[in-house]
Amino acid sequence: MRIETARMVSELPGEAEPRPGTRDVRGMAWSATVPTPVSAPRLLAFPPTMAEELGLDAATLGSPSFLDLMAGNAVPSGATTVATNYGGHQFGHWAGQLGDGRALLLGEAAGRGGRRWEIQLKGAGPTPYSRRADGRAVLRSSLREYVASEAMHALGVPTTRVLSLVATGDAVVRDILYAGDPKPEPGAIVCRVAPSFLRFGHYELPASRGERDLLERLVDHTIASHFPQLIGPNARADWFAEVARRTGVLMAHWMRVGFVHGVMNTDNLSVLGLTIDYGPFGFLDDADPHWTPNTTDLPGRRCRYAAQPQVAHWNLSALASALAPLFPDAEPLTAGMNAYVEAFQSAQAQMWADKLGLAEWRDDDAALVSGLFGALQAAEVDFTIFFRTLAALEAAAVVDPVAALAPALYDRAKAEREAATLGDWLARYAARLATDPQPAEARRARMDAANPWVVPRNWLLQQAIDAAEQGDTAELHALLEVLQRPYDAQPGAERFAARRPDWAKDRPGCSALSCSS
Ligand code: AMP
Ligand code: MG
């Protein structure tokens, strides 16, 4: 793997000389920064698929020089390594300059077919954008990001990828619950890979400072490097509409697999429409549309499951405002916002048709979906397990809905109380299926291809973390293995596809998470 200076570094202005200290960086898209070495790096995991994409053979992956690179103990020769500059709206408020506080772009490498991949370390030490923090990451959060990225990719959800998970051998101090009780934890570095890590906030920052030249160069660089098919007289307008469309499609995917990002700020939304920055994320256990995994978000539940499409719309409108100076009038930006709504609605209709196994989506099917959430929430039914159970049922023949849905129930007594609601919904569904032309087998196959059998739930991740913190990565690898084929029922691996166990309900890391990572 030959890592060269990333195009965004060679094409955009930046601070070329590394220098210590945090600061406001104006008129620049990046700052040359070198990683800070760690004491005793150990390679805990690397994904075979990404290694293959980048042409890394077993000998390279096992070599000390690869480990040194992934640990930030060596830099690619000849490449300028940088932290990039961006701002963002956090929880609806403009936060000013944020930047890569603990991410470090090593450069760009060519994959299969000449595809370019940016290679980035997360947790490799302080940068000019670290503000008051240490630039490091704990094993807990790094393992979560590693597994989730792999899992989302296998689930068919656009995401940044990973190349390695390295334990640093150094302790990192964190106050998990912000309870004034900081503790040392094992540190780690994830190597992330994506065509680009550009976020909405990369454009918002120069716009907020009136740096029009930088803003234009950033937009044109993005189009030339990542959207070359759009080059032409309307490139900028087409690009915004494409960002909007991709974001809409991404939101439908998140809703489909029950993913809740937890920190949907404009610094955490990718202009490539990728899931980016796995922090206090979670997958729905019981189908509660108001659930958020992020304790910091609890007061307003801004990032709750059901609100994600609206938050993405809000974030896009913040991006549109930033881009406004580049257009003579608002029309292209309004068109882009409409493109978001259209893309999300059509992807959402398709995904619900797939989840429910309907050959075509009809307008009144939306009521079937809202009725479903009402019933599932009232009866406390597991989101993921419900759809697999539903696919295996003959809805018209169900006489006892509580028994039929038993594998997905958290509280049988509660479900008994809601038996009529569940039964009514199943009857409506059965009536709807009666008008659907597909044979039962085809319908089930279609549902099983849209509804995962297994997702990386927080308690599963926490079990892998507990073991890895004791030096045992067997659980991590077992989990990664199962998550490679998330739509296949895997006999012998049922414990990974189970409901959240009772012990996990209130344990930190298993249901609620803080941003402290
Ligand atoms: P996040 O909410 O994780 O996306 O992070 C928001 C901002 O805080 C970004 O600018 C990060 O780079 C920065 N940040 C988060 N954790 C750290 C850390 N440990 N050291 C330095 N910067 C950090
Ligand atoms: Mg972030």
Coordinates of C-alpha atoms and ligand atoms in Angstrom, one line a residue:
M1 CA 0.0 0.0 0.0
R2 CA 1.5 3.3 -1.1
I3 CA 0.1 6.2 0.8
E4 CA 0.4 9.5 -1.0
T5 CA -0.5 13.0 0.0
A6 CA -4.3 13.3 -0.2
R7 CA -5.8 15.3 -3.0
M8 CA -7.6 17.6 -0.6
V9 CA -4.2 18.5 0.8
S10 CA -2.4 19.1 -2.5
E11 CA -5.4 21.0 -4.0
L12 CA -6.5 23.2 -1.1
P13 CA -4.7 25.8 1.1
G14 CA -3.4 24.6 4.5
E15 CA -0.8 25.1 7.2
A16 CA 2.2 23.4 5.7
E17 CA 4.4 23.3 8.8
P18 CA 3.4 21.2 11.8
R19 CA 3.4 23.2 15.0
P20 CA 2.2 22.4 18.4
G21 CA -0.7 24.0 20.2
T22 CA -4.4 24.5 19.5
R23 CA -5.5 27.5 17.6
D24 CA -8.0 29.1 15.3
V25 CA -7.0 28.2 11.8
R26 CA -8.4 30.8 9.3
G27 CA -8.5 30.6 5.5
M28 CA -7.1 27.0 5.6
A29 CA -8.6 23.6 5.0
W30 CA -6.0 21.6 6.8
S31 CA -3.0 21.8 9.1
A32 CA 0.1 19.5 8.7
T33 CA 0.2 17.3 11.8
V34 CA 2.2 14.3 12.8
P35 CA 0.9 11.5 15.0
T36 CA 2.2 11.1 18.5
P37 CA 3.8 7.7 19.0
V38 CA 2.4 5.2 21.4
S39 CA 4.3 2.8 23.7
A40 CA 3.3 -0.7 23.0
P41 CA 1.0 -1.1 20.0
R42 CA -0.8 -4.4 19.3
L43 CA -3.0 -5.1 16.2
L44 CA -6.3 -6.4 17.5
A45 CA -8.2 -6.7 14.2
F46 CA -8.2 -5.9 10.6
P47 CA -10.9 -6.7 8.1
P48 CA -9.9 -9.0 5.3
T49 CA -12.2 -7.4 2.7
M50 CA -10.7 -3.9 3.1
A51 CA -7.1 -5.3 3.2
E52 CA -7.9 -7.1 0.0
E53 CA -9.3 -3.9 -1.6
L54 CA -6.1 -2.2 -0.8
G55 CA -3.9 -5.1 -1.9
L56 CA -2.5 -5.9 1.5
D57 CA -1.3 -9.4 1.7
A58 CA -0.8 -11.5 4.9
A59 CA 2.9 -10.7 5.1
T60 CA 2.3 -7.0 5.0
L61 CA -0.5 -7.1 7.6
G62 CA 1.7 -9.1 10.0
S63 CA 4.7 -6.8 9.5
P64 CA 6.0 -4.4 12.1
S65 CA 6.0 -1.6 9.6
F66 CA 2.2 -2.0 9.1
L67 CA 1.6 -2.0 12.8
D68 CA 3.8 1.1 13.2
L69 CA 1.8 2.9 10.5
M70 CA -1.5 2.0 12.1
A71 CA -0.3 3.0 15.5
G72 CA 1.0 6.4 14.4
N73 CA 4.5 5.4 15.3
A74 CA 5.6 5.9 11.7
V75 CA 4.3 8.1 8.9
P76 CA 4.1 7.2 5.2
S77 CA 7.2 8.5 3.6
G78 CA 6.8 11.5 1.4
A79 CA 3.1 12.1 2.4
T80 CA 1.9 15.2 4.2
T81 CA -0.2 14.0 7.1
V82 CA -2.8 16.5 8.3
A83 CA -5.7 17.3 10.5
T84 CA -8.6 18.9 8.6
N85 CA -10.5 22.1 9.5
Y86 CA -14.2 22.2 9.9
G87 CA -17.0 23.7 12.0
G88 CA -20.5 22.6 12.8
H89 CA -23.9 23.0 14.3
Q90 CA -24.1 20.9 17.4
F91 CA -27.6 20.1 18.6
G92 CA -28.9 23.0 16.6
H93 CA -26.4 25.6 17.7
W94 CA -23.4 27.0 15.7
A95 CA -20.3 25.7 17.5
G96 CA -17.6 27.5 15.4
Q97 CA -14.4 25.8 14.5
L98 CA -14.1 22.1 15.6
G99 CA -11.8 20.3 13.1
D100 CA -10.1 16.9 13.4
G101 CA -9.3 17.0 17.1
R102 CA -8.2 13.4 17.2
A103 CA -8.3 12.3 13.6
L104 CA -5.3 12.4 11.4
L105 CA -5.3 11.9 7.7
L106 CA -2.3 9.9 6.6
G107 CA -3.0 10.3 3.0
E108 CA -4.6 8.5 0.1
A109 CA -4.0 5.0 -1.3
A110 CA -5.2 3.3 -4.5
G111 CA -7.5 0.3 -4.2
R112 CA -8.8 -2.1 -6.8
G113 CA -9.5 -0.6 -10.1
G114 CA -7.6 2.6 -9.1
R115 CA -10.2 3.7 -6.6
R116 CA -8.8 6.3 -4.2
W117 CA -9.2 5.8 -0.5
E118 CA -8.3 8.2 2.2
I119 CA -6.6 6.6 5.2
Q120 CA -7.2 8.2 8.6
L121 CA -6.2 7.4 12.1
K122 CA -8.5 8.2 14.9
G123 CA -6.9 8.7 18.3
A124 CA -3.3 9.3 17.2
G125 CA -2.7 12.3 19.4
P126 CA -3.3 16.0 19.6
T127 CA -3.8 18.3 16.6
P128 CA -4.3 22.0 16.3
Y129 CA -8.0 21.3 16.6
S130 CA -7.9 19.3 19.8
R131 CA -9.1 22.2 21.9
R132 CA -8.9 21.1 25.5
A133 CA -8.9 17.4 24.8
D134 CA -6.1 14.8 24.4
G135 CA -6.5 13.7 20.8
R136 CA -6.8 10.1 22.0
A137 CA -9.5 7.4 22.0
V138 CA -10.3 4.6 24.4
L139 CA -10.5 0.9 23.4
R140 CA -14.2 0.9 24.3
S141 CA -15.1 3.6 21.7
S142 CA -12.6 2.4 19.1
L143 CA -13.9 -1.2 19.2
R144 CA -17.4 0.1 18.8
E145 CA -16.5 2.2 15.8
Y146 CA -14.6 -0.7 14.2
V147 CA -17.4 -3.3 14.6
A148 CA -20.2 -0.9 13.7
S149 CA -18.4 0.2 10.5
E150 CA -17.9 -3.4 9.4
A151 CA -21.5 -4.3 10.4
M152 CA -23.1 -1.4 8.6
H153 CA -21.1 -2.2 5.4
A154 CA -22.3 -5.8 5.5
L155 CA -25.9 -4.5 6.2
G156 CA -25.7 -2.6 2.9
V157 CA -25.7 0.8 4.7
P158 CA -23.3 3.4 3.2
T159 CA -20.5 4.0 5.8
T160 CA -16.9 4.9 6.3
R161 CA -14.8 1.7 6.5
V162 CA -12.0 0.5 8.8
L163 CA -8.6 -0.9 8.1
S164 CA -7.3 -1.8 11.6
L165 CA -8.0 -1.7 15.4
V166 CA -4.8 -1.2 17.4
A167 CA -4.4 -1.2 21.2
T168 CA -1.8 1.5 22.1
G169 CA -0.6 0.1 25.4
D170 CA -1.1 3.6 26.9
A171 CA -3.8 4.6 29.3
V172 CA -6.3 7.3 28.4
V173 CA -8.3 9.0 31.2
R174 CA -12.0 9.4 30.8
D175 CA -15.0 10.2 33.0
I176 CA -17.5 7.8 31.4
L177 CA -20.6 9.2 33.1
Y178 CA -19.4 12.8 33.5
A179 CA -19.8 12.1 37.3
G180 CA -16.5 13.6 38.4
D181 CA -14.9 10.2 38.5
P182 CA -12.2 10.1 35.8
K183 CA -10.5 6.7 35.4
P184 CA -7.6 5.4 33.2
E185 CA -8.8 3.1 30.4
P186 CA -6.8 1.3 27.7
G187 CA -6.2 3.4 24.7
A188 CA -6.7 2.4 21.0
I189 CA -6.5 3.7 17.5
V190 CA -8.9 2.9 14.7
C191 CA -7.7 3.3 11.1
R192 CA -10.7 4.6 9.1
V193 CA -10.9 4.4 5.3
A194 CA -13.3 6.3 3.0
P195 CA -13.2 8.1 -0.4
S196 CA -13.4 11.2 1.7
F197 CA -14.2 12.3 5.2
L198 CA -15.6 15.7 4.1
R199 CA -18.5 16.8 6.3
F200 CA -21.2 19.5 6.1
G201 CA -19.1 21.4 8.6
H202 CA -16.1 21.7 6.2
Y203 CA -18.2 24.1 4.1
E204 CA -20.0 25.8 7.0
L205 CA -16.8 27.0 8.6
P206 CA -15.4 29.1 5.7
A207 CA -18.9 30.3 5.0
S208 CA -19.3 31.5 8.6
R209 CA -16.0 33.4 8.3
G210 CA -16.8 35.0 4.9
E211 CA -13.9 33.0 3.3
R212 CA -15.6 32.8 0.0
D213 CA -12.6 31.8 -2.0
L214 CA -11.8 28.8 0.3
L215 CA -15.5 27.8 0.2
E216 CA -15.5 27.8 -3.6
R217 CA -12.3 25.9 -3.8
L218 CA -13.6 23.3 -1.4
V219 CA -16.8 22.8 -3.3
D220 CA -15.0 22.5 -6.6
H221 CA -12.4 20.2 -5.2
T222 CA -15.2 18.0 -3.8
I223 CA -17.0 17.8 -7.2
A224 CA -13.8 17.2 -9.2
S225 CA -12.6 14.5 -6.8
H226 CA -15.7 12.7 -5.7
F227 CA -18.5 13.7 -8.1
P228 CA -16.8 14.0 -11.5
Q229 CA -19.9 12.9 -13.3
L230 CA -21.5 16.2 -12.3
I231 CA -18.9 18.4 -13.9
G232 CA -20.7 21.0 -16.1
P233 CA -22.4 24.3 -16.0
N234 CA -24.7 23.3 -13.1
A235 CA -22.2 21.3 -11.2
R236 CA -22.5 23.1 -7.9
A237 CA -26.3 23.0 -7.9
D238 CA -26.3 19.4 -9.0
W239 CA -23.8 18.5 -6.3
F240 CA -25.9 20.0 -3.5
A241 CA -28.9 18.0 -4.8
E242 CA -26.8 14.9 -4.9
V243 CA -25.6 15.4 -1.4
A244 CA -29.3 15.8 -0.4
R245 CA -30.4 12.7 -2.2
R246 CA -27.6 10.6 -0.7
T247 CA -28.5 11.9 2.7
G248 CA -32.1 10.9 2.1
V249 CA -31.2 7.4 1.1
L250 CA -28.9 7.1 4.1
M251 CA -31.7 8.1 6.5
A252 CA -34.0 5.4 5.0
H253 CA -31.2 2.8 5.6
W254 CA -30.8 3.9 9.2
M255 CA -34.5 3.6 9.8
R256 CA -34.6 0.2 8.1
V257 CA -31.9 -1.4 10.3
G258 CA -33.0 0.5 13.5
F259 CA -29.8 2.5 13.7
V260 CA -29.7 5.7 15.9
H261 CA -26.6 7.8 15.4
G262 CA -26.9 9.8 18.6
V263 CA -24.8 12.8 17.6
M264 CA -26.3 14.0 14.3
N265 CA -24.5 17.3 14.2
T266 CA -23.4 18.9 10.9
D267 CA -19.8 18.0 11.8
N268 CA -20.9 14.4 11.8
L269 CA -22.7 14.3 8.4
S270 CA -20.7 13.2 5.4
V271 CA -21.2 14.9 2.0
L272 CA -20.8 11.5 0.4
G273 CA -23.8 10.3 2.2
L274 CA -21.8 7.9 4.4
T275 CA -22.5 7.0 8.0
I276 CA -19.6 8.7 9.8
D277 CA -18.4 9.2 13.4
Y278 CA -19.7 6.3 15.4
G279 CA -19.9 7.6 19.0
P280 CA -22.8 7.0 21.3
F281 CA -24.8 5.2 18.6
G282 CA -27.2 2.3 19.1
F283 CA -29.6 -0.1 17.4
L284 CA -33.1 -0.3 18.6
D285 CA -33.9 -3.1 21.0
D286 CA -37.6 -2.6 21.8
A287 CA -39.3 -0.6 19.1
D288 CA -39.4 2.8 20.8
P289 CA -39.3 5.5 18.2
H290 CA -38.3 8.1 20.8
W291 CA -35.2 6.2 22.0
T292 CA -31.8 7.8 21.9
P293 CA -28.7 6.0 23.0
N294 CA -26.9 9.3 23.8
T295 CA -27.3 10.5 27.4
T296 CA -26.2 14.0 26.4
D297 CA -29.2 14.1 24.1
L298 CA -31.7 12.9 26.6
P299 CA -33.2 16.2 27.6
G300 CA -34.5 17.1 24.1
R301 CA -34.1 13.7 22.4
R302 CA -33.1 15.6 19.3
C303 CA -31.4 12.5 17.8
R304 CA -34.1 10.0 18.7
Y305 CA -34.8 7.2 16.1
A306 CA -37.9 8.8 14.7
A307 CA -36.5 12.3 14.4
Q308 CA -33.4 11.4 12.4
P309 CA -34.9 12.2 9.0
Q310 CA -36.0 15.7 10.2
V311 CA -32.6 16.3 11.8
A312 CA -30.9 15.4 8.5
H313 CA -33.2 17.9 6.8
W314 CA -32.3 20.6 9.3
N315 CA -28.6 19.8 8.9
L316 CA -28.9 20.0 5.1
S317 CA -30.6 23.4 5.4
A318 CA -27.6 24.5 7.4
L319 CA -25.4 23.3 4.6
A320 CA -27.6 25.1 2.1
S321 CA -27.2 28.4 4.0
A322 CA -23.5 28.0 4.0
L323 CA -23.5 27.4 0.2
A324 CA -25.9 30.3 -0.5
P325 CA -23.1 32.8 -1.4
L326 CA -22.2 30.6 -4.3
F327 CA -25.6 31.0 -6.0
P328 CA -27.2 34.0 -7.5
D329 CA -30.5 33.0 -5.9
A330 CA -32.0 30.4 -3.6
E331 CA -33.6 28.3 -6.3
P332 CA -31.0 25.6 -6.7
L333 CA -30.8 25.2 -2.9
T334 CA -34.5 24.9 -2.6
A335 CA -34.5 22.3 -5.4
G336 CA -31.8 20.4 -3.4
M337 CA -33.9 20.5 -0.2
N338 CA -36.8 19.1 -2.2
A339 CA -34.5 16.4 -3.7
Y340 CA -33.9 15.4 -0.1
V341 CA -37.5 15.0 0.7
E342 CA -38.2 13.1 -2.5
A343 CA -35.3 10.8 -2.1
F344 CA -36.1 10.1 1.5
Q345 CA -39.7 9.5 0.8
S346 CA -39.2 7.2 -2.1
A347 CA -36.4 5.2 -0.3
Q348 CA -38.6 5.0 2.8
A349 CA -41.5 3.7 0.9
Q350 CA -39.3 1.1 -0.8
M351 CA -37.8 0.1 2.5
W352 CA -41.1 -0.3 4.3
A353 CA -42.5 -2.3 1.4
D354 CA -39.4 -4.6 1.6
K355 CA -39.6 -4.8 5.4
L356 CA -43.2 -5.8 5.2
G357 CA -42.8 -7.9 2.1
L358 CA -45.2 -5.9 -0.1
A359 CA -44.7 -6.1 -3.8
E360 CA -45.8 -2.4 -4.2
W361 CA -46.2 0.5 -1.8
R362 CA -49.6 2.1 -1.7
D363 CA -50.3 5.5 -0.1
D364 CA -52.5 4.0 2.7
D365 CA -49.7 1.6 3.7
A366 CA -48.2 4.5 5.7
A367 CA -51.0 4.0 8.2
L368 CA -50.1 0.4 8.5
V369 CA -46.5 1.4 9.4
S370 CA -47.6 4.0 12.0
G371 CA -50.1 1.5 13.5
L372 CA -47.3 -1.0 13.7
F373 CA -45.0 1.3 15.7
G374 CA -47.8 2.1 18.0
A375 CA -48.5 -1.6 18.7
L376 CA -44.8 -2.6 19.0
Q377 CA -44.1 0.3 21.4
A378 CA -47.1 -0.4 23.6
A379 CA -46.3 -4.1 23.8
E380 CA -42.5 -3.6 24.1
V381 CA -41.5 -5.7 21.2
D382 CA -38.0 -6.1 19.8
F383 CA -37.6 -4.2 16.5
T384 CA -35.1 -6.5 14.8
I385 CA -36.6 -9.8 16.0
F386 CA -40.1 -8.7 15.2
F387 CA -39.6 -8.5 11.5
R388 CA -37.8 -11.8 11.2
T389 CA -40.6 -13.4 13.3
L390 CA -43.2 -11.7 11.1
A391 CA -41.6 -13.0 7.9
A392 CA -41.9 -16.6 9.3
L393 CA -45.6 -16.2 10.3
E394 CA -48.7 -16.9 8.3
A395 CA -50.3 -13.7 9.5
A396 CA -53.8 -14.7 8.5
A397 CA -53.6 -17.9 10.6
V398 CA -52.5 -16.2 13.8
V399 CA -54.9 -16.9 16.7
D400 CA -52.7 -15.9 19.6
P401 CA -50.6 -12.9 18.7
V402 CA -48.7 -13.0 22.0
A403 CA -47.6 -16.6 21.4
A404 CA -46.8 -15.8 17.7
L405 CA -44.5 -13.0 18.6
A406 CA -43.0 -14.6 21.7
P407 CA -39.4 -14.5 20.5
A408 CA -39.6 -10.7 20.2
L409 CA -41.3 -9.9 23.5
Y410 CA -39.5 -8.1 26.4
D411 CA -42.5 -8.2 28.9
R412 CA -45.0 -10.9 28.3
A413 CA -47.5 -9.5 30.8
K414 CA -47.4 -6.1 28.9
A415 CA -47.8 -7.9 25.6
E416 CA -50.8 -9.8 27.0
R417 CA -52.4 -6.5 27.9
E418 CA -51.8 -5.3 24.4
A419 CA -52.8 -8.5 22.8
A420 CA -55.8 -6.9 21.1
T421 CA -53.7 -4.1 19.6
L422 CA -51.2 -6.6 18.3
G423 CA -53.9 -8.9 17.0
D424 CA -55.7 -6.0 15.2
W425 CA -52.5 -5.0 13.5
L426 CA -51.7 -8.5 12.4
A427 CA -55.3 -8.8 11.0
R428 CA -54.8 -5.5 9.0
Y429 CA -51.5 -6.8 7.7
A430 CA -53.1 -10.2 6.8
A431 CA -55.8 -8.3 4.9
R432 CA -53.2 -6.2 3.1
L433 CA -51.2 -9.3 2.1
A434 CA -54.4 -10.9 0.7
T435 CA -54.3 -8.1 -2.0
D436 CA -50.5 -8.7 -2.6
P437 CA -49.7 -10.9 -5.6
Q438 CA -46.4 -12.4 -4.3
P439 CA -46.2 -16.1 -3.4
A440 CA -45.4 -16.5 0.4
E441 CA -41.9 -17.9 -0.3
A442 CA -40.9 -14.9 -2.4
R443 CA -42.3 -12.5 0.2
R444 CA -40.4 -14.2 3.0
A445 CA -37.1 -14.1 1.0
R446 CA -37.7 -10.4 0.3
M447 CA -38.4 -9.6 3.9
D448 CA -35.3 -11.6 5.1
A449 CA -33.1 -9.6 2.7
A450 CA -34.3 -6.3 4.2
N451 CA -34.6 -7.2 7.8
P452 CA -31.3 -8.2 9.5
W453 CA -31.1 -11.3 11.7
V454 CA -28.3 -9.8 13.7
V455 CA -27.2 -6.2 14.4
P456 CA -24.4 -4.9 16.6
R457 CA -26.4 -4.1 19.7
N458 CA -24.7 -2.1 22.4
W459 CA -24.7 -5.0 24.9
L460 CA -23.1 -7.3 22.3
L461 CA -20.4 -4.6 21.8
Q462 CA -20.0 -4.2 25.6
Q463 CA -19.4 -7.9 26.0
A464 CA -16.7 -7.8 23.4
I465 CA -15.2 -4.6 25.1
D466 CA -15.2 -6.2 28.6
A467 CA -13.2 -9.2 27.2
A468 CA -10.9 -7.1 25.0
E469 CA -10.1 -4.9 28.0
Q470 CA -8.9 -8.1 29.7
G471 CA -6.8 -8.9 26.7
D472 CA -9.2 -11.5 25.2
T473 CA -10.3 -10.7 21.7
A474 CA -12.1 -14.0 21.0
E475 CA -15.6 -12.4 21.6
L476 CA -14.7 -9.5 19.3
H477 CA -13.8 -11.9 16.5
A478 CA -16.8 -14.1 17.1
L479 CA -19.1 -11.0 16.9
L480 CA -17.3 -9.7 13.7
E481 CA -17.7 -13.1 12.1
V482 CA -21.5 -13.3 12.7
L483 CA -21.9 -9.7 11.5
Q484 CA -20.4 -10.4 8.2
R485 CA -23.6 -12.1 7.1
P486 CA -26.2 -10.1 9.0
Y487 CA -29.2 -11.3 6.9
D488 CA -28.5 -15.0 7.3
A489 CA -29.9 -16.9 10.3
Q490 CA -26.7 -18.6 11.6
P491 CA -27.4 -21.8 13.6
G492 CA -25.1 -21.9 16.6
A493 CA -24.8 -18.1 16.8
E494 CA -28.3 -17.4 18.3
R495 CA -26.9 -15.7 21.3
F496 CA -25.8 -12.8 19.0
A497 CA -29.3 -12.5 17.6
A498 CA -31.1 -12.5 21.0
R499 CA -33.1 -9.8 22.7
R500 CA -31.3 -7.5 25.0
P501 CA -30.8 -9.4 28.2
D502 CA -32.1 -7.9 31.5
W503 CA -28.7 -7.3 32.9
A504 CA -28.0 -4.9 30.0
K505 CA -31.1 -2.7 30.4
D506 CA -29.5 -0.2 32.7
R507 CA -25.8 -0.9 32.4
P508 CA -23.8 2.1 31.0
G509 CA -22.6 1.2 27.5
C510 CA -25.4 -1.3 27.0
S511 CA -28.3 1.0 26.6
A512 CA -27.3 4.6 27.3
L513 CA -23.9 6.0 26.4
S514 CA -22.2 9.3 26.9
C515 CA -20.0 11.1 24.4
S516 CA -17.0 10.5 26.6
S517 CA -14.9 8.4 24.4
Ligands
AMP1 P1 -17.7 14.2 18.1 O1 -18.8 14.6 18.9 O2 -17.0 12.9 18.6 O3 -17.9 14.0 16.6 O4 -16.5 15.3 18.3 C1 -16.8 16.6 18.2 C2 -15.5 17.4 18.1 O5 -14.7 17.1 19.3 C3 -14.6 17.1 17.0 O6 -14.0 18.3 16.6 C4 -13.6 16.1 17.5 O7 -12.4 16.1 16.8 C5 -13.4 16.7 18.9 N1 -13.0 15.6 19.9 C6 -13.7 14.6 20.4 N2 -13.0 13.9 21.3 C7 -11.7 14.4 21.3 C8 -10.5 14.1 21.9 N3 -10.4 13.1 22.8 N4 -9.4 14.9 21.6 C9 -9.5 15.9 20.8 N5 -10.6 16.3 20.2 C10 -11.7 15.5 20.4
MG2 MG -17.3 14.1 15.0

